[in-house]
Short mmCIF file of C-alpha atoms in Angstrom, two decimals:
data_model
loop_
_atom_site.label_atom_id
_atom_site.label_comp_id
_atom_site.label_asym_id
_atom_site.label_seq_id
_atom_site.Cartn_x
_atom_site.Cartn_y
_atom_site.Cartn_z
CA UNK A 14 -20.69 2.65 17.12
CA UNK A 15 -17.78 4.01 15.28
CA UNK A 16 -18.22 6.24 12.34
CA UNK A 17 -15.03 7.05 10.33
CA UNK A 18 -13.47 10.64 10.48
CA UNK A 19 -12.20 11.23 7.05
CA UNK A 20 -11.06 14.77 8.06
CA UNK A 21 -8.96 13.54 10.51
CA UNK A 22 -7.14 10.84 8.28
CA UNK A 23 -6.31 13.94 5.81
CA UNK A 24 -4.53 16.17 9.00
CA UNK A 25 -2.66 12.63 10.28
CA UNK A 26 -1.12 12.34 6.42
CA UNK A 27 -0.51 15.77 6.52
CA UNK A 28 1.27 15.89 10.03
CA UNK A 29 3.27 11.90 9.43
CA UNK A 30 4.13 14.11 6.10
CA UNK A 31 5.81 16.84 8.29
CA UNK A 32 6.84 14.98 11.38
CA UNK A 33 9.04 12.57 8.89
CA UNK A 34 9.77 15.76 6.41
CA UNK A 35 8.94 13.30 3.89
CA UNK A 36 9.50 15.07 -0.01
CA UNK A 37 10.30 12.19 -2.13
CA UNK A 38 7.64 10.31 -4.77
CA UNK A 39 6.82 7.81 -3.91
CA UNK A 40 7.01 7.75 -0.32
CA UNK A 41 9.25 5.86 1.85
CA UNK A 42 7.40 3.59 4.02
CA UNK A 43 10.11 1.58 5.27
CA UNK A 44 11.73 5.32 6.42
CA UNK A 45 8.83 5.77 8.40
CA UNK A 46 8.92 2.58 10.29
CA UNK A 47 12.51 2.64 10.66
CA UNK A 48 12.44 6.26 12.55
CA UNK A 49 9.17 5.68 14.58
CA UNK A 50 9.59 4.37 17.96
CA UNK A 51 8.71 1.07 19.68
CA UNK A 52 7.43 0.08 15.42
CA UNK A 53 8.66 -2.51 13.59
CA UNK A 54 7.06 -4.65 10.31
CA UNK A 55 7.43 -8.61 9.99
CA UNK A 56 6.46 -10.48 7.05
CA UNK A 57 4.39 -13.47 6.97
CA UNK A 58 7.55 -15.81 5.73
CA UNK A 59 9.46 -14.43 8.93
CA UNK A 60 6.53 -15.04 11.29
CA UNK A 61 5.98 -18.71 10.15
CA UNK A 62 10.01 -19.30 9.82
CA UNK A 63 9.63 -23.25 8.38
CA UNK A 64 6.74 -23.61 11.51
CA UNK A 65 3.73 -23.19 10.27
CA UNK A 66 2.66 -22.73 6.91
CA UNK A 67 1.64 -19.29 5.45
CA UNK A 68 -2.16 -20.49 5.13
CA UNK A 69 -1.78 -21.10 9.33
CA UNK A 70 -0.58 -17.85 9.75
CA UNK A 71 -3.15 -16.45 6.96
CA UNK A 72 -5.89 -18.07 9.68
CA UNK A 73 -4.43 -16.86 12.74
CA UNK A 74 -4.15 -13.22 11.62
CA UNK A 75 -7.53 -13.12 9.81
CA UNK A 76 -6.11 -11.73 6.69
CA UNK A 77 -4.87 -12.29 3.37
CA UNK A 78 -2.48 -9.05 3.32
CA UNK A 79 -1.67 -7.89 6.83
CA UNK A 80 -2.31 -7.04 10.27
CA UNK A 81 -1.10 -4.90 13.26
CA UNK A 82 -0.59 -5.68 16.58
CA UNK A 83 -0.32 -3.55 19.66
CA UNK A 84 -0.10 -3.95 23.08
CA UNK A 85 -2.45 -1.15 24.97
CA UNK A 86 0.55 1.03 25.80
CA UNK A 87 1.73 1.43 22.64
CA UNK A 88 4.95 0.54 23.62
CA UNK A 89 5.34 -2.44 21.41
CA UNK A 90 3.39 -2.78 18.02
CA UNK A 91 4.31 -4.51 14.71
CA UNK A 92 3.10 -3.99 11.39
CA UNK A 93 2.93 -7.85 9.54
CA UNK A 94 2.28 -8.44 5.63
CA UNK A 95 2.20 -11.08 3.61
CA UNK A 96 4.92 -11.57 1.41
CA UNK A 97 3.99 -14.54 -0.67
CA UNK A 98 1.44 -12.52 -2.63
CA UNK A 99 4.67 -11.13 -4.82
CA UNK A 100 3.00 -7.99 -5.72
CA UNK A 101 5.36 -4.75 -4.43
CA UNK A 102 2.31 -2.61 -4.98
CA UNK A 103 0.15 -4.17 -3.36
CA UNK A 104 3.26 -4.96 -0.33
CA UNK A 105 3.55 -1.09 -0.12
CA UNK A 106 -0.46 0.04 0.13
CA UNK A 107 -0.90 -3.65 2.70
CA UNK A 108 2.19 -1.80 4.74
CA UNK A 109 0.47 1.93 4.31
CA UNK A 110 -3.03 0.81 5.21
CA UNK A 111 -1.57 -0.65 9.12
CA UNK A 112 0.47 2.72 9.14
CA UNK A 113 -2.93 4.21 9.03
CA UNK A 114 -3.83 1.80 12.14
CA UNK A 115 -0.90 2.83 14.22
CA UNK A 116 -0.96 6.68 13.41
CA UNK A 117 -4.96 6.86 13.94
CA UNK A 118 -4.67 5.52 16.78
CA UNK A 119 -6.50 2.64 16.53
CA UNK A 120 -4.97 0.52 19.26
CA UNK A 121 -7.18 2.23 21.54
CA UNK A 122 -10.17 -0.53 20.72
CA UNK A 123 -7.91 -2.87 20.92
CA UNK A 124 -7.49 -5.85 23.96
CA UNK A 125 -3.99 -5.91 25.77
CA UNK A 126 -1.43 -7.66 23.31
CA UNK A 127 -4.16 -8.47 21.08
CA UNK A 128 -4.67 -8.07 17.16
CA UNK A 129 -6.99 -5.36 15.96
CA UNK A 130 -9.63 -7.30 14.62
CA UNK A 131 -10.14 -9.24 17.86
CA UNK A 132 -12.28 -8.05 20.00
CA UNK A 133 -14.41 -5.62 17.71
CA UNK A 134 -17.53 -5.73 16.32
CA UNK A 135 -18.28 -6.07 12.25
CA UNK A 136 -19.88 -2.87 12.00
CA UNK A 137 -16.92 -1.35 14.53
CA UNK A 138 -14.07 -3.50 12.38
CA UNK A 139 -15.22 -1.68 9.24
CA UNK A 140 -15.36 2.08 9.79
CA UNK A 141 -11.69 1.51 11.31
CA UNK A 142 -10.54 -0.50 8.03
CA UNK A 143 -12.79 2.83 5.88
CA UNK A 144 -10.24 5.39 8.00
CA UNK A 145 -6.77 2.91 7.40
CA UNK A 146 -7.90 2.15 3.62
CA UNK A 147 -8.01 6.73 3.52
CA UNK A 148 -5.07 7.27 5.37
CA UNK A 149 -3.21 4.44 2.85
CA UNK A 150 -4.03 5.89 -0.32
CA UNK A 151 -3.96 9.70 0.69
CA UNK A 152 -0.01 8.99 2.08
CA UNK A 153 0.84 7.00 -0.85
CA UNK A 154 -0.98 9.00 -3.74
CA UNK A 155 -1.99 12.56 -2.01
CA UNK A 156 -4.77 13.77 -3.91
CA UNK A 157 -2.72 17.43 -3.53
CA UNK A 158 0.43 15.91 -5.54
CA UNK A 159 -2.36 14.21 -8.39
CA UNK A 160 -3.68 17.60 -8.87
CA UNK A 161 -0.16 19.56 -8.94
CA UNK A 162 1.46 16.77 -10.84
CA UNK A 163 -1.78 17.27 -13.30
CA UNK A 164 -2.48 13.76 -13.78
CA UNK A 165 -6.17 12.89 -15.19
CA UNK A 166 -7.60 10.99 -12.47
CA UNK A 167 -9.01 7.83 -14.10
CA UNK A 168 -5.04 7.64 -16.16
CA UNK A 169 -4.55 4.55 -13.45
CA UNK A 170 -0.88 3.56 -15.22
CA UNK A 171 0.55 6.81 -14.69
CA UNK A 172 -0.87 6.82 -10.54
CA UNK A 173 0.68 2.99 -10.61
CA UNK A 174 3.75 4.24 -12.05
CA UNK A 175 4.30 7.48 -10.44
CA UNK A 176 3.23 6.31 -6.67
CA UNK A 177 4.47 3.05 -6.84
CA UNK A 178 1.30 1.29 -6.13
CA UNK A 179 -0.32 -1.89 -7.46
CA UNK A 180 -3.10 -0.69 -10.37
CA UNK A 181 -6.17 -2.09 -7.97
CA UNK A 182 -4.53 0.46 -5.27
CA UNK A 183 -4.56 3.06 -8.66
CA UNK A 184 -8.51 1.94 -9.49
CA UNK A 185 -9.40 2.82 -6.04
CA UNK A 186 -7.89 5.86 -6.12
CA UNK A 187 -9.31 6.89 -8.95
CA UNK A 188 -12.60 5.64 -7.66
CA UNK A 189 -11.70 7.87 -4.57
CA UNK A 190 -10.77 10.97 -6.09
CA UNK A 191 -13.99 12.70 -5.88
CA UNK A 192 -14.47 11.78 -2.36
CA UNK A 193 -10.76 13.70 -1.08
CA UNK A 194 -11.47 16.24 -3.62
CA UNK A 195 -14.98 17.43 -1.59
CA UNK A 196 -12.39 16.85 1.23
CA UNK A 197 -9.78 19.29 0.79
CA UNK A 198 -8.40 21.01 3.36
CA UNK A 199 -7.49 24.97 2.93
CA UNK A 200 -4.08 25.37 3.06
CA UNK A 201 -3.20 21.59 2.38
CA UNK A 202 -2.19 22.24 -1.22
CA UNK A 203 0.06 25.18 -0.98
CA UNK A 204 1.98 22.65 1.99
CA UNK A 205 2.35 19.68 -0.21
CA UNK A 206 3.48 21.99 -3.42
CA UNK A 207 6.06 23.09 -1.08
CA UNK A 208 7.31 20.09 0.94
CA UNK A 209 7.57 18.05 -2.25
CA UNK A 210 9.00 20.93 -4.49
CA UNK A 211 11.68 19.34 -5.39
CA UNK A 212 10.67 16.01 -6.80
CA UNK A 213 7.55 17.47 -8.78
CA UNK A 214 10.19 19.35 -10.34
CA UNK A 215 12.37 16.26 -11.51
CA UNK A 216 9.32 14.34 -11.92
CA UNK A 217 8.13 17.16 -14.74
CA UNK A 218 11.19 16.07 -16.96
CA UNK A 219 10.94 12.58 -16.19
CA UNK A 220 10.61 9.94 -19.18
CA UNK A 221 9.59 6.26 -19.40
CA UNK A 222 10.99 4.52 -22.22
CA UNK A 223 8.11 2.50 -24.40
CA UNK A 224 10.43 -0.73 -25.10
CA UNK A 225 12.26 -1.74 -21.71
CA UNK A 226 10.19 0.52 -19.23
CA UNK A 227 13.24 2.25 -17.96
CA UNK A 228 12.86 6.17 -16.15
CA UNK A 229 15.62 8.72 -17.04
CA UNK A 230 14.98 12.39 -17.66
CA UNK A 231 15.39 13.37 -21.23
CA UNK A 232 16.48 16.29 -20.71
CA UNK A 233 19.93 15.25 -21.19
CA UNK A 234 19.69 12.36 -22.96
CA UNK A 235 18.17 11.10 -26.92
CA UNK A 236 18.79 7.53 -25.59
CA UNK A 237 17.47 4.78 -23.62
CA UNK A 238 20.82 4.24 -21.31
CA UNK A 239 19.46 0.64 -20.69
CA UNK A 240 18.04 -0.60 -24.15
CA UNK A 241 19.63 2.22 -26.62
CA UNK A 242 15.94 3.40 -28.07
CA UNK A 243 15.11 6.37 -28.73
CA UNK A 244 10.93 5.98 -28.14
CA UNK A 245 10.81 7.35 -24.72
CA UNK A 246 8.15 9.76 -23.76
CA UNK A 247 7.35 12.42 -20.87
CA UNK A 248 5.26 10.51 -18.42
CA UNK A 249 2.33 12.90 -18.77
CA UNK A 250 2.34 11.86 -22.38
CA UNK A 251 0.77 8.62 -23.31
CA UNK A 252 2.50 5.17 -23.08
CA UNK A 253 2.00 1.80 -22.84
CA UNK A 254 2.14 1.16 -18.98
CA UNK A 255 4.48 -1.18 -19.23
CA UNK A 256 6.23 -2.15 -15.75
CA UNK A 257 9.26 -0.59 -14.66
CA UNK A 258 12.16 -2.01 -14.49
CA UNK A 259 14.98 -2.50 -11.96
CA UNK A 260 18.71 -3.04 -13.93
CA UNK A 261 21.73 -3.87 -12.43
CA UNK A 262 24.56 -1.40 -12.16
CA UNK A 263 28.49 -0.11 -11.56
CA UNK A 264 29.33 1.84 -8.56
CA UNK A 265 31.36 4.60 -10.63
CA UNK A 266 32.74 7.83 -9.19
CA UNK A 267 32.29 11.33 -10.99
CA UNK A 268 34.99 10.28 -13.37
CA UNK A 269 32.80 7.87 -14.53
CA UNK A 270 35.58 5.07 -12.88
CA UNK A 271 34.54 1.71 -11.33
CA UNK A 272 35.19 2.14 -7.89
CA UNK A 273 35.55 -1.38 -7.58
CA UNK A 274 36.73 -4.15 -10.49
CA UNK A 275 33.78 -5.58 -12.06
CA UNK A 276 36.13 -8.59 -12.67
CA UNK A 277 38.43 -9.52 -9.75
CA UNK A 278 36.77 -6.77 -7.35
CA UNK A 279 39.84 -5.26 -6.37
CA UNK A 280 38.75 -1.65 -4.98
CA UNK A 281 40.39 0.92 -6.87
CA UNK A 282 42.38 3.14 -5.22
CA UNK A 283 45.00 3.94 -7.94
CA UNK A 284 44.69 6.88 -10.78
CA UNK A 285 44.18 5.36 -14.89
CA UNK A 286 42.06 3.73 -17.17
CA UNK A 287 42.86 0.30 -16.33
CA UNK A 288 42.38 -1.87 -13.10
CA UNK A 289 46.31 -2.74 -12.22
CA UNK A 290 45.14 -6.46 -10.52
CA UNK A 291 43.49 -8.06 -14.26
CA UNK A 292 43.89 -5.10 -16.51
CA UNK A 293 40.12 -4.63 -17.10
CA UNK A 294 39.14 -1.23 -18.42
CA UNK A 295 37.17 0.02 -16.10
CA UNK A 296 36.02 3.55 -17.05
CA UNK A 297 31.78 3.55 -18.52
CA UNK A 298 32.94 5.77 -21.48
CA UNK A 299 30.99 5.68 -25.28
CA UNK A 300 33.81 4.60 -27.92
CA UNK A 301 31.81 6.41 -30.49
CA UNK A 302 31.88 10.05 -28.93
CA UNK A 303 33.69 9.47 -25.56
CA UNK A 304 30.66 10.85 -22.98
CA UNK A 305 31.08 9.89 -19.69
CA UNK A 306 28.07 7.49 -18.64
CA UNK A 307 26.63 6.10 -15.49
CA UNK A 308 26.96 2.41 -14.16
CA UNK A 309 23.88 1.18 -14.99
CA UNK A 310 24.19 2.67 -18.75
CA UNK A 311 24.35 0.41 -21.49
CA UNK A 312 24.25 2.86 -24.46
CA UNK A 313 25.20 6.01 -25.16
CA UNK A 314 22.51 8.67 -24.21
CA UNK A 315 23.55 11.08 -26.53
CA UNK A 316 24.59 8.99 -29.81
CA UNK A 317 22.77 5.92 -28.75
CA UNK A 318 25.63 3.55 -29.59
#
């Protein structure tokens, strides 16, 4: 019978962590997938392609969320989720929990060309889902980065937020957290302060705004570029968890210049203010105290006009 290694699933996030020199919150799953070999991920919608309907493919599969399949060399294994469910969150820790399949090695129980759950016993099925469930939640929310980052474990907005995980995925992580806390590994901590440096950093001065649910770092801005508020606070403070939001935006350069015409779309190659196809004034500039401003900024982040 198989009994799951926990201490094992914590070295294989560590070493996927180093192999991919992943450093960015949250992580990049679809990074991962794109640079391992012989890998790739398929979604339910492809996989049925106007054949079948998603409930066949739900059946043949034997899950709601996802599978992996694997032929016995390795050599060709996909990673399939299902789409329909329209929950990114829950996409990302579905996609994450088959990583852990493919990186634990888990194809060895597996019949030639077969799906994992084929072919296994209940008891046998379940300690392999325990390990993938451990690997999917210690990649996507390391329990090292929740304890440098300083969140309070049962805070399961900020780990949703943060991590970019559904809130059940945040619930069982905070259900979790004692569990990989008795399960540290010495050394583990100093590796992830180090390898994700950077974005703890930016993520210390990071802000969520309480009325749209944009992120921008207050450090230099007063204002909400999308919604022109001024109610934003440090994620470590308190807010209201609302979702975040995804805006549309301007390519500009560093002048703050379109690079191409938000109106005819000619690409600008020319110097000036002023696109010379339809005249459109094309530099993001406040007309109140003439800061420069992104392409996604609506107001001013320093006068808030």
């Amino acid at each position: 019978m198989i009994k799951p290694n926990y201490n094992h699933v914590y070295s294989k996030v560590k070493n996927v962590i180093e192999l991919y020199k992943l450093n960015t919150i949250p992580i990049n799953l679809n990074y991962i997938i794109y640079k391992t070999k012989n890998l790739r991920i398929c979604s339910y919608s492809q996989f049925a392609q106007n054949k079948c309907t998603i409930q066949e493919v739900v059946d043949y599969f034997g899950s709601e969320l996802g599978a992996y399949a694997c032929t016995k060399d390795k050599l060709k294994c996909v990673i399939y989720y299902n789409d329909t469910k329209n929950n990114k969150g829950l996409d990302r820790f579905t996609i994450a929990h088959e990583l852990g399949h493919h990186f634990l090695n888990h194809y060895q129980y597996m019949l030639d060309g077969e799906i994992l759950l084929r072919g296994l016993s209940n008891p046998d099925y379940a300690a392999l889902e325990k390990e993938a469930n451990c690997f999917a939640r210690n990649l996507l929310s390391p329990i090292y980065l929740i304890h440098s980052i300083g969140i309070i474990p049962h805070d399961v907005n900020k780990i949703k937020d943060i991590f970019n995980i559904s809130k059940s995925a945040a619930i069982t992580r905070f259900k979790c957290y004692k569990l990989d806390l008795e399960s540290q590994i010495l050394g583990f901590q100093n590796f992830f302060d180090n390898q994700f440096e950077q974005s703890l950093k930016f993520l210390s001065k990071l802000s969520k705004c309480n009325t749209c649910g944009y992120y921008f770092s207050k450090n230099n801005s007063n204002y909400c570029p999308i919604c022109g508020k001024d109610n934003a606070q440090n994620i470590f403070t308190e807010y209201g968890g609302i979702e975040s939001m995804i805006y549309s935006k301007i390519e500009t350069n560093t002048s703050g210049k379109a690079i191409v015409c938000p109106v005819c779309e000619n690409e600008i190659t020319e110097t000036g203010d002023y696109c010379p196809i339809c005249g459109t004034y094309i530099v993001n500039k406040c007309t109140q105290c003439g800061k420069l401003l992104s392409g996604y900024a609506r107001y001013c982040t320093d006068c808030g006009n």
